[in-house]
Amino acid sequence: MTLYCIRKNQSFLAYRDQFDDCHNWQMSDLDLAFASPWYWSTDINMAKIFITQTEAETFLSTHYGELFIHAEIDLYRYEYDSS
């Protein structure tokens, strides 16, 4: 099955669950989480996965702003660390 992700430079679009582990957060972490659940990560295993290219294209066409400038759709390749 082909999967897709969104890449910008060497980072991948990732989603932060705003309420996951929030009991351990500092106030600055809470401020950041409520500002935007989307962020860029260099870890491909954190990437938001899209099932189809159309789904990724729709996401990019509906989410705009400085965060998504120069973002592009790429094939997702899972990197498994066996250590």
PDB file of N, CA and C in Angstrom:
ATOM      1  N   MET A   1       0.845  -1.176   0.000  1.00  0.00           N
ATOM      2  CA  MET A   1       0.000   0.000   0.000  1.00  0.00           C
ATOM      3  C   MET A   1       0.891   1.239   0.000  1.00  0.00           C
ATOM      4  N   THR A   2       0.571   2.165  -0.848  1.00  0.00           N
ATOM      5  CA  THR A   2       1.310   3.421  -0.916  1.00  0.00           C
ATOM      6  C   THR A   2       0.714   4.412   0.074  1.00  0.00           C
ATOM      7  N   LEU A   3       1.576   5.017   0.873  1.00  0.00           N
ATOM      8  CA  LEU A   3       1.158   6.034   1.833  1.00  0.00           C
ATOM      9  C   LEU A   3       1.892   7.326   1.515  1.00  0.00           C
ATOM     10  N   TYR A   4       1.336   8.429   1.987  1.00  0.00           N
ATOM     11  CA  TYR A   4       1.894   9.743   1.685  1.00  0.00           C
ATOM     12  C   TYR A   4       2.080  10.557   2.963  1.00  0.00           C
ATOM     13  N   CYS A   5       2.997  11.497   2.896  1.00  0.00           N
ATOM     14  CA  CYS A   5       3.207  12.443   3.981  1.00  0.00           C
ATOM     15  C   CYS A   5       3.466  13.812   3.346  1.00  0.00           C
ATOM     16  N   ILE A   6       3.546  14.826   4.180  1.00  0.00           N
ATOM     17  CA  ILE A   6       3.830  16.170   3.693  1.00  0.00           C
ATOM     18  C   ILE A   6       5.185  16.576   4.251  1.00  0.00           C
ATOM     19  N   ARG A   7       6.055  17.021   3.356  1.00  0.00           N
ATOM     20  CA  ARG A   7       7.434  17.341   3.708  1.00  0.00           C
ATOM     21  C   ARG A   7       7.724  18.802   3.370  1.00  0.00           C
ATOM     22  N   LYS A   8       8.533  19.400   4.198  1.00  0.00           N
ATOM     23  CA  LYS A   8       9.009  20.763   3.968  1.00  0.00           C
ATOM     24  C   LYS A   8      10.482  20.778   4.347  1.00  0.00           C
ATOM     25  N   ASN A   9      11.322  21.015   3.353  1.00  0.00           N
ATOM     26  CA  ASN A   9      12.775  20.900   3.536  1.00  0.00           C
ATOM     27  C   ASN A   9      13.078  19.476   4.001  1.00  0.00           C
ATOM     28  N   GLN A  10      13.700  19.296   5.127  1.00  0.00           N
ATOM     29  CA  GLN A  10      14.013  17.953   5.629  1.00  0.00           C
ATOM     30  C   GLN A  10      13.104  17.537   6.781  1.00  0.00           C
ATOM     31  N   SER A  11      11.979  18.226   6.948  1.00  0.00           N
ATOM     32  CA  SER A  11      11.060  17.940   8.050  1.00  0.00           C
ATOM     33  C   SER A  11       9.725  17.422   7.520  1.00  0.00           C
ATOM     34  N   PHE A  12       9.021  16.715   8.383  1.00  0.00           N
ATOM     35  CA  PHE A  12       7.749  16.110   8.029  1.00  0.00           C
ATOM     36  C   PHE A  12       6.640  16.695   8.893  1.00  0.00           C
ATOM     37  N   LEU A  13       5.481  16.893   8.280  1.00  0.00           N
ATOM     38  CA  LEU A  13       4.341  17.413   9.016  1.00  0.00           C
ATOM     39  C   LEU A  13       3.893  16.376  10.037  1.00  0.00           C
ATOM     40  N   ALA A  14       3.743  16.811  11.264  1.00  0.00           N
ATOM     41  CA  ALA A  14       3.321  15.924  12.351  1.00  0.00           C
ATOM     42  C   ALA A  14       2.173  16.588  13.100  1.00  0.00           C
ATOM     43  N   TYR A  15       1.430  15.765  13.822  1.00  0.00           N
ATOM     44  CA  TYR A  15       0.276  16.253  14.579  1.00  0.00           C
ATOM     45  C   TYR A  15       0.505  16.001  16.055  1.00  0.00           C
ATOM     46  N   ARG A  16       0.291  17.010  16.860  1.00  0.00           N
ATOM     47  CA  ARG A  16       0.440  16.910  18.308  1.00  0.00           C
ATOM     48  C   ARG A  16      -0.949  16.739  18.916  1.00  0.00           C
ATOM     49  N   ASP A  17      -1.169  15.600  19.556  1.00  0.00           N
ATOM     50  CA  ASP A  17      -2.435  15.400  20.270  1.00  0.00           C
ATOM     51  C   ASP A  17      -2.416  16.358  21.459  1.00  0.00           C
ATOM     52  N   GLN A  18      -3.303  17.324  21.437  1.00  0.00           N
ATOM     53  CA  GLN A  18      -3.253  18.399  22.419  1.00  0.00           C
ATOM     54  C   GLN A  18      -3.494  17.937  23.845  1.00  0.00           C
ATOM     55  N   PHE A  19      -4.088  16.774  24.031  1.00  0.00           N
ATOM     56  CA  PHE A  19      -4.407  16.337  25.388  1.00  0.00           C
ATOM     57  C   PHE A  19      -3.654  15.089  25.805  1.00  0.00           C
ATOM     58  N   ASP A  20      -2.796  14.585  24.939  1.00  0.00           N
ATOM     59  CA  ASP A  20      -1.986  13.420  25.261  1.00  0.00           C
ATOM     60  C   ASP A  20      -0.868  13.829  26.216  1.00  0.00           C
ATOM     61  N   ASP A  21      -0.822  13.205  27.376  1.00  0.00           N
ATOM     62  CA  ASP A  21       0.206  13.494  28.386  1.00  0.00           C
ATOM     63  C   ASP A  21       0.187  14.936  28.867  1.00  0.00           C
ATOM     64  N   CYS A  22      -0.936  15.616  28.792  1.00  0.00           N
ATOM     65  CA  CYS A  22      -0.977  17.028  29.192  1.00  0.00           C
ATOM     66  C   CYS A  22      -0.762  17.215  30.693  1.00  0.00           C
ATOM     67  N   HIS A  23      -0.929  16.155  31.486  1.00  0.00           N
ATOM     68  CA  HIS A  23      -0.699  16.285  32.923  1.00  0.00           C
ATOM     69  C   HIS A  23       0.783  16.504  33.253  1.00  0.00           C
ATOM     70  N   ASN A  24       1.684  16.224  32.314  1.00  0.00           N
ATOM     71  CA  ASN A  24       3.125  16.425  32.518  1.00  0.00           C
ATOM     72  C   ASN A  24       3.645  17.718  31.919  1.00  0.00           C
ATOM     73  N   TRP A  25       2.813  18.478  31.268  1.00  0.00           N
ATOM     74  CA  TRP A  25       3.263  19.656  30.539  1.00  0.00           C
ATOM     75  C   TRP A  25       3.525  20.841  31.455  1.00  0.00           C
ATOM     76  N   GLN A  26       4.438  21.673  30.992  1.00  0.00           N
ATOM     77  CA  GLN A  26       4.667  22.971  31.608  1.00  0.00           C
ATOM     78  C   GLN A  26       3.716  23.964  30.940  1.00  0.00           C
ATOM     79  N   MET A  27       3.559  25.127  31.508  1.00  0.00           N
ATOM     80  CA  MET A  27       2.634  26.118  30.956  1.00  0.00           C
ATOM     81  C   MET A  27       3.014  26.493  29.518  1.00  0.00           C
ATOM     82  N   SER A  28       4.296  26.620  29.202  1.00  0.00           N
ATOM     83  CA  SER A  28       4.699  26.984  27.845  1.00  0.00           C
ATOM     84  C   SER A  28       4.307  25.894  26.849  1.00  0.00           C
ATOM     85  N   ASP A  29       4.342  24.627  27.270  1.00  0.00           N
ATOM     86  CA  ASP A  29       3.903  23.529  26.409  1.00  0.00           C
ATOM     87  C   ASP A  29       2.409  23.626  26.123  1.00  0.00           C
ATOM     88  N   LEU A  30       1.634  23.989  27.118  1.00  0.00           N
ATOM     89  CA  LEU A  30       0.195  24.150  26.926  1.00  0.00           C
ATOM     90  C   LEU A  30      -0.103  25.282  25.965  1.00  0.00           C
ATOM     91  N   ASP A  31       0.597  26.394  26.107  1.00  0.00           N
ATOM     92  CA  ASP A  31       0.405  27.528  25.196  1.00  0.00           C
ATOM     93  C   ASP A  31       0.689  27.112  23.761  1.00  0.00           C
ATOM     94  N   LEU A  32       1.765  26.378  23.541  1.00  0.00           N
ATOM     95  CA  LEU A  32       2.143  25.936  22.206  1.00  0.00           C
ATOM     96  C   LEU A  32       1.117  24.961  21.645  1.00  0.00           C
ATOM     97  N   ALA A  33       0.636  24.043  22.455  1.00  0.00           N
ATOM     98  CA  ALA A  33      -0.312  23.034  21.988  1.00  0.00           C
ATOM     99  C   ALA A  33      -1.633  23.661  21.567  1.00  0.00           C
ATOM    100  N   PHE A  34      -2.093  24.650  22.315  1.00  0.00           N
ATOM    101  CA  PHE A  34      -3.356  25.274  21.963  1.00  0.00           C
ATOM    102  C   PHE A  34      -3.216  26.220  20.777  1.00  0.00           C
ATOM    103  N   ALA A  35      -1.995  26.639  20.492  1.00  0.00           N
ATOM    104  CA  ALA A  35      -1.773  27.527  19.358  1.00  0.00           C
ATOM    105  C   ALA A  35      -1.943  26.770  18.049  1.00  0.00           C
ATOM    106  N   SER A  36      -1.347  25.589  17.921  1.00  0.00           N
ATOM    107  CA  SER A  36      -1.449  24.812  16.699  1.00  0.00           C
ATOM    108  C   SER A  36      -1.084  23.367  16.977  1.00  0.00           C
ATOM    109  N   PRO A  37      -1.920  22.434  16.551  1.00  0.00           N
ATOM    110  CA  PRO A  37      -1.575  21.024  16.753  1.00  0.00           C
ATOM    111  C   PRO A  37      -0.576  20.526  15.710  1.00  0.00           C
ATOM    112  N   TRP A  38      -0.342  21.296  14.641  1.00  0.00           N
ATOM    113  CA  TRP A  38       0.562  20.885  13.563  1.00  0.00           C
ATOM    114  C   TRP A  38       1.947  21.446  13.806  1.00  0.00           C
ATOM    115  N   TYR A  39       2.964  20.639  13.549  1.00  0.00           N
ATOM    116  CA  TYR A  39       4.341  21.086  13.682  1.00  0.00           C
ATOM    117  C   TYR A  39       5.210  20.273  12.736  1.00  0.00           C
ATOM    118  N   TRP A  40       6.460  20.683  12.563  1.00  0.00           N
ATOM    119  CA  TRP A  40       7.400  19.992  11.681  1.00  0.00           C
ATOM    120  C   TRP A  40       8.371  19.192  12.525  1.00  0.00           C
ATOM    121  N   SER A  41       8.587  17.937  12.142  1.00  0.00           N
ATOM    122  CA  SER A  41       9.492  17.045  12.854  1.00  0.00           C
ATOM    123  C   SER A  41      10.492  16.431  11.875  1.00  0.00           C
ATOM    124  N   THR A  42      11.711  16.271  12.304  1.00  0.00           N
ATOM    125  CA  THR A  42      12.701  15.605  11.465  1.00  0.00           C
ATOM    126  C   THR A  42      12.578  14.084  11.546  1.00  0.00           C
ATOM    127  N   ASP A  43      11.780  13.587  12.466  1.00  0.00           N
ATOM    128  CA  ASP A  43      11.554  12.146  12.636  1.00  0.00           C
ATOM    129  C   ASP A  43      10.412  11.697  11.725  1.00  0.00           C
ATOM    130  N   ILE A  44      10.721  10.930  10.699  1.00  0.00           N
ATOM    131  CA  ILE A  44       9.694  10.497   9.748  1.00  0.00           C
ATOM    132  C   ILE A  44       8.638   9.618  10.423  1.00  0.00           C
ATOM    133  N   ASN A  45       8.996   8.951  11.491  1.00  0.00           N
ATOM    134  CA  ASN A  45       8.046   8.098  12.195  1.00  0.00           C
ATOM    135  C   ASN A  45       6.966   8.907  12.921  1.00  0.00           C
ATOM    136  N   MET A  46       7.163  10.206  13.061  1.00  0.00           N
ATOM    137  CA  MET A  46       6.167  11.084  13.674  1.00  0.00           C
ATOM    138  C   MET A  46       5.253  11.717  12.626  1.00  0.00           C
ATOM    139  N   ALA A  47       5.544  11.492  11.352  1.00  0.00           N
ATOM    140  CA  ALA A  47       4.826  12.153  10.262  1.00  0.00           C
ATOM    141  C   ALA A  47       3.346  11.787  10.240  1.00  0.00           C
ATOM    142  N   LYS A  48       2.528  12.766   9.906  1.00  0.00           N
ATOM    143  CA  LYS A  48       1.102  12.537   9.669  1.00  0.00           C
ATOM    144  C   LYS A  48       0.998  11.756   8.367  1.00  0.00           C
ATOM    145  N   ILE A  49       0.313  10.625   8.401  1.00  0.00           N
ATOM    146  CA  ILE A  49       0.210   9.755   7.233  1.00  0.00           C
ATOM    147  C   ILE A  49      -1.133   9.978   6.543  1.00  0.00           C
ATOM    148  N   PHE A  50      -1.077  10.083   5.228  1.00  0.00           N
ATOM    149  CA  PHE A  50      -2.265  10.204   4.409  1.00  0.00           C
ATOM    150  C   PHE A  50      -2.393   8.928   3.582  1.00  0.00           C
ATOM    151  N   ILE A  51      -3.598   8.396   3.498  1.00  0.00           N
ATOM    152  CA  ILE A  51      -3.841   7.130   2.807  1.00  0.00           C
ATOM    153  C   ILE A  51      -3.755   7.294   1.293  1.00  0.00           C
ATOM    154  N   THR A  52      -4.187   8.436   0.785  1.00  0.00           N
ATOM    155  CA  THR A  52      -4.144   8.683  -0.651  1.00  0.00           C
ATOM    156  C   THR A  52      -3.479  10.029  -0.925  1.00  0.00           C
ATOM    157  N   GLN A  53      -3.005  10.178  -2.140  1.00  0.00           N
ATOM    158  CA  GLN A  53      -2.416  11.450  -2.535  1.00  0.00           C
ATOM    159  C   GLN A  53      -3.486  12.539  -2.562  1.00  0.00           C
ATOM    160  N   THR A  54      -4.694  12.171  -2.947  1.00  0.00           N
ATOM    161  CA  THR A  54      -5.805  13.134  -2.976  1.00  0.00           C
ATOM    162  C   THR A  54      -6.098  13.674  -1.583  1.00  0.00           C
ATOM    163  N   GLU A  55      -6.034  12.804  -0.583  1.00  0.00           N
ATOM    164  CA  GLU A  55      -6.259  13.240   0.797  1.00  0.00           C
ATOM    165  C   GLU A  55      -5.191  14.261   1.211  1.00  0.00           C
ATOM    166  N   ALA A  56      -3.942  14.009   0.857  1.00  0.00           N
ATOM    167  CA  ALA A  56      -2.854  14.944   1.174  1.00  0.00           C
ATOM    168  C   ALA A  56      -3.032  16.261   0.420  1.00  0.00           C
ATOM    169  N   GLU A  57      -3.414  16.175  -0.845  1.00  0.00           N
ATOM    170  CA  GLU A  57      -3.636  17.389  -1.639  1.00  0.00           C
ATOM    171  C   GLU A  57      -4.776  18.214  -1.065  1.00  0.00           C
ATOM    172  N   THR A  58      -5.838  17.560  -0.649  1.00  0.00           N
ATOM    173  CA  THR A  58      -6.976  18.257  -0.039  1.00  0.00           C
ATOM    174  C   THR A  58      -6.548  18.939   1.247  1.00  0.00           C
ATOM    175  N   PHE A  59      -5.740  18.247   2.052  1.00  0.00           N
ATOM    176  CA  PHE A  59      -5.251  18.843   3.289  1.00  0.00           C
ATOM    177  C   PHE A  59      -4.475  20.124   2.996  1.00  0.00           C
ATOM    178  N   LEU A  60      -3.541  20.051   2.046  1.00  0.00           N
ATOM    179  CA  LEU A  60      -2.740  21.235   1.721  1.00  0.00           C
ATOM    180  C   LEU A  60      -3.569  22.371   1.141  1.00  0.00           C
ATOM    181  N   SER A  61      -4.598  22.034   0.392  1.00  0.00           N
ATOM    182  CA  SER A  61      -5.418  23.096  -0.204  1.00  0.00           C
ATOM    183  C   SER A  61      -6.326  23.773   0.819  1.00  0.00           C
ATOM    184  N   THR A  62      -6.627  23.092   1.925  1.00  0.00           N
ATOM    185  CA  THR A  62      -7.491  23.683   2.949  1.00  0.00           C
ATOM    186  C   THR A  62      -6.706  24.271   4.116  1.00  0.00           C
ATOM    187  N   HIS A  63      -5.436  23.897   4.264  1.00  0.00           N
ATOM    188  CA  HIS A  63      -4.581  24.437   5.325  1.00  0.00           C
ATOM    189  C   HIS A  63      -3.524  25.303   4.653  1.00  0.00           C
ATOM    190  N   TYR A  64      -3.569  26.547   4.938  1.00  0.00           N
ATOM    191  CA  TYR A  64      -2.635  27.473   4.318  1.00  0.00           C
ATOM    192  C   TYR A  64      -2.087  28.399   5.389  1.00  0.00           C
ATOM    193  N   GLY A  65      -1.150  29.153   5.030  1.00  0.00           N
ATOM    194  CA  GLY A  65      -0.490  30.065   5.953  1.00  0.00           C
ATOM    195  C   GLY A  65       0.999  29.813   5.912  1.00  0.00           C
ATOM    196  N   GLU A  66       1.711  30.560   6.691  1.00  0.00           N
ATOM    197  CA  GLU A  66       3.165  30.502   6.680  1.00  0.00           C
ATOM    198  C   GLU A  66       3.699  29.114   7.023  1.00  0.00           C
ATOM    199  N   LEU A  67       3.004  28.397   7.883  1.00  0.00           N
ATOM    200  CA  LEU A  67       3.458  27.061   8.285  1.00  0.00           C
ATOM    201  C   LEU A  67       3.553  26.104   7.109  1.00  0.00           C
ATOM    202  N   PHE A  68       2.705  26.277   6.107  1.00  0.00           N
ATOM    203  CA  PHE A  68       2.630  25.323   5.003  1.00  0.00           C
ATOM    204  C   PHE A  68       3.257  25.816   3.694  1.00  0.00           C
ATOM    205  N   ILE A  69       3.892  26.997   3.710  1.00  0.00           N
ATOM    206  CA  ILE A  69       4.557  27.502   2.503  1.00  0.00           C
ATOM    207  C   ILE A  69       5.710  26.579   2.131  1.00  0.00           C
ATOM    208  N   HIS A  70       5.790  26.218   0.867  1.00  0.00           N
ATOM    209  CA  HIS A  70       6.826  25.339   0.309  1.00  0.00           C
ATOM    210  C   HIS A  70       6.702  23.894   0.783  1.00  0.00           C
ATOM    211  N   ALA A  71       5.562  23.526   1.336  1.00  0.00           N
ATOM    212  CA  ALA A  71       5.343  22.127   1.719  1.00  0.00           C
ATOM    213  C   ALA A  71       4.965  21.333   0.472  1.00  0.00           C
ATOM    214  N   GLU A  72       5.375  20.075   0.425  1.00  0.00           N
ATOM    215  CA  GLU A  72       5.059  19.237  -0.725  1.00  0.00           C
ATOM    216  C   GLU A  72       4.713  17.826  -0.273  1.00  0.00           C
ATOM    217  N   ILE A  73       3.978  17.152  -1.108  1.00  0.00           N
ATOM    218  CA  ILE A  73       3.546  15.790  -0.818  1.00  0.00           C
ATOM    219  C   ILE A  73       4.655  14.829  -1.237  1.00  0.00           C
ATOM    220  N   ASP A  74       4.903  13.843  -0.382  1.00  0.00           N
ATOM    221  CA  ASP A  74       5.976  12.892  -0.634  1.00  0.00           C
ATOM    222  C   ASP A  74       5.493  11.495  -0.246  1.00  0.00           C
ATOM    223  N   LEU A  75       6.128  10.480  -0.804  1.00  0.00           N
ATOM    224  CA  LEU A  75       5.826   9.116  -0.398  1.00  0.00           C
ATOM    225  C   LEU A  75       6.326   8.903   1.023  1.00  0.00           C
ATOM    226  N   TYR A  76       5.542   8.205   1.819  1.00  0.00           N
ATOM    227  CA  TYR A  76       5.928   7.907   3.199  1.00  0.00           C
ATOM    228  C   TYR A  76       6.706   6.602   3.207  1.00  0.00           C
ATOM    229  N   ARG A  77       7.868   6.639   3.829  1.00  0.00           N
ATOM    230  CA  ARG A  77       8.698   5.443   3.973  1.00  0.00           C
ATOM    231  C   ARG A  77       8.975   5.233   5.451  1.00  0.00           C
ATOM    232  N   TYR A  78       8.405   4.186   5.997  1.00  0.00           N
ATOM    233  CA  TYR A  78       8.577   3.867   7.408  1.00  0.00           C
ATOM    234  C   TYR A  78      10.013   3.443   7.679  1.00  0.00           C
ATOM    235  N   GLU A  79      10.635   4.053   8.671  1.00  0.00           N
ATOM    236  CA  GLU A  79      11.993   3.681   9.043  1.00  0.00           C
ATOM    237  C   GLU A  79      11.953   2.954  10.387  1.00  0.00           C
ATOM    238  N   TYR A  80      12.289   1.698  10.353  1.00  0.00           N
ATOM    239  CA  TYR A  80      12.243   0.857  11.547  1.00  0.00           C
ATOM    240  C   TYR A  80      13.621   0.788  12.178  1.00  0.00           C
ATOM    241  N   ASP A  81      13.678   1.077  13.472  1.00  0.00           N
ATOM    242  CA  ASP A  81      14.921   0.998  14.216  1.00  0.00           C
ATOM    243  C   ASP A  81      14.905  -0.309  14.991  1.00  0.00           C
ATOM    244  N   SER A  82      15.752  -1.255  14.620  1.00  0.00           N
ATOM    245  CA  SER A  82      15.741  -2.578  15.224  1.00  0.00           C
ATOM    246  C   SER A  82      16.570  -2.661  16.499  1.00  0.00           C
ATOM    247  N   SER A  83      17.165  -1.574  16.954  1.00  0.00           N
ATOM    248  CA  SER A  83      18.003  -1.636  18.150  1.00  0.00           C
ATOM    249  C   SER A  83      17.208  -1.709  19.427  1.00  0.00           C
TER     250      SER A  83
END
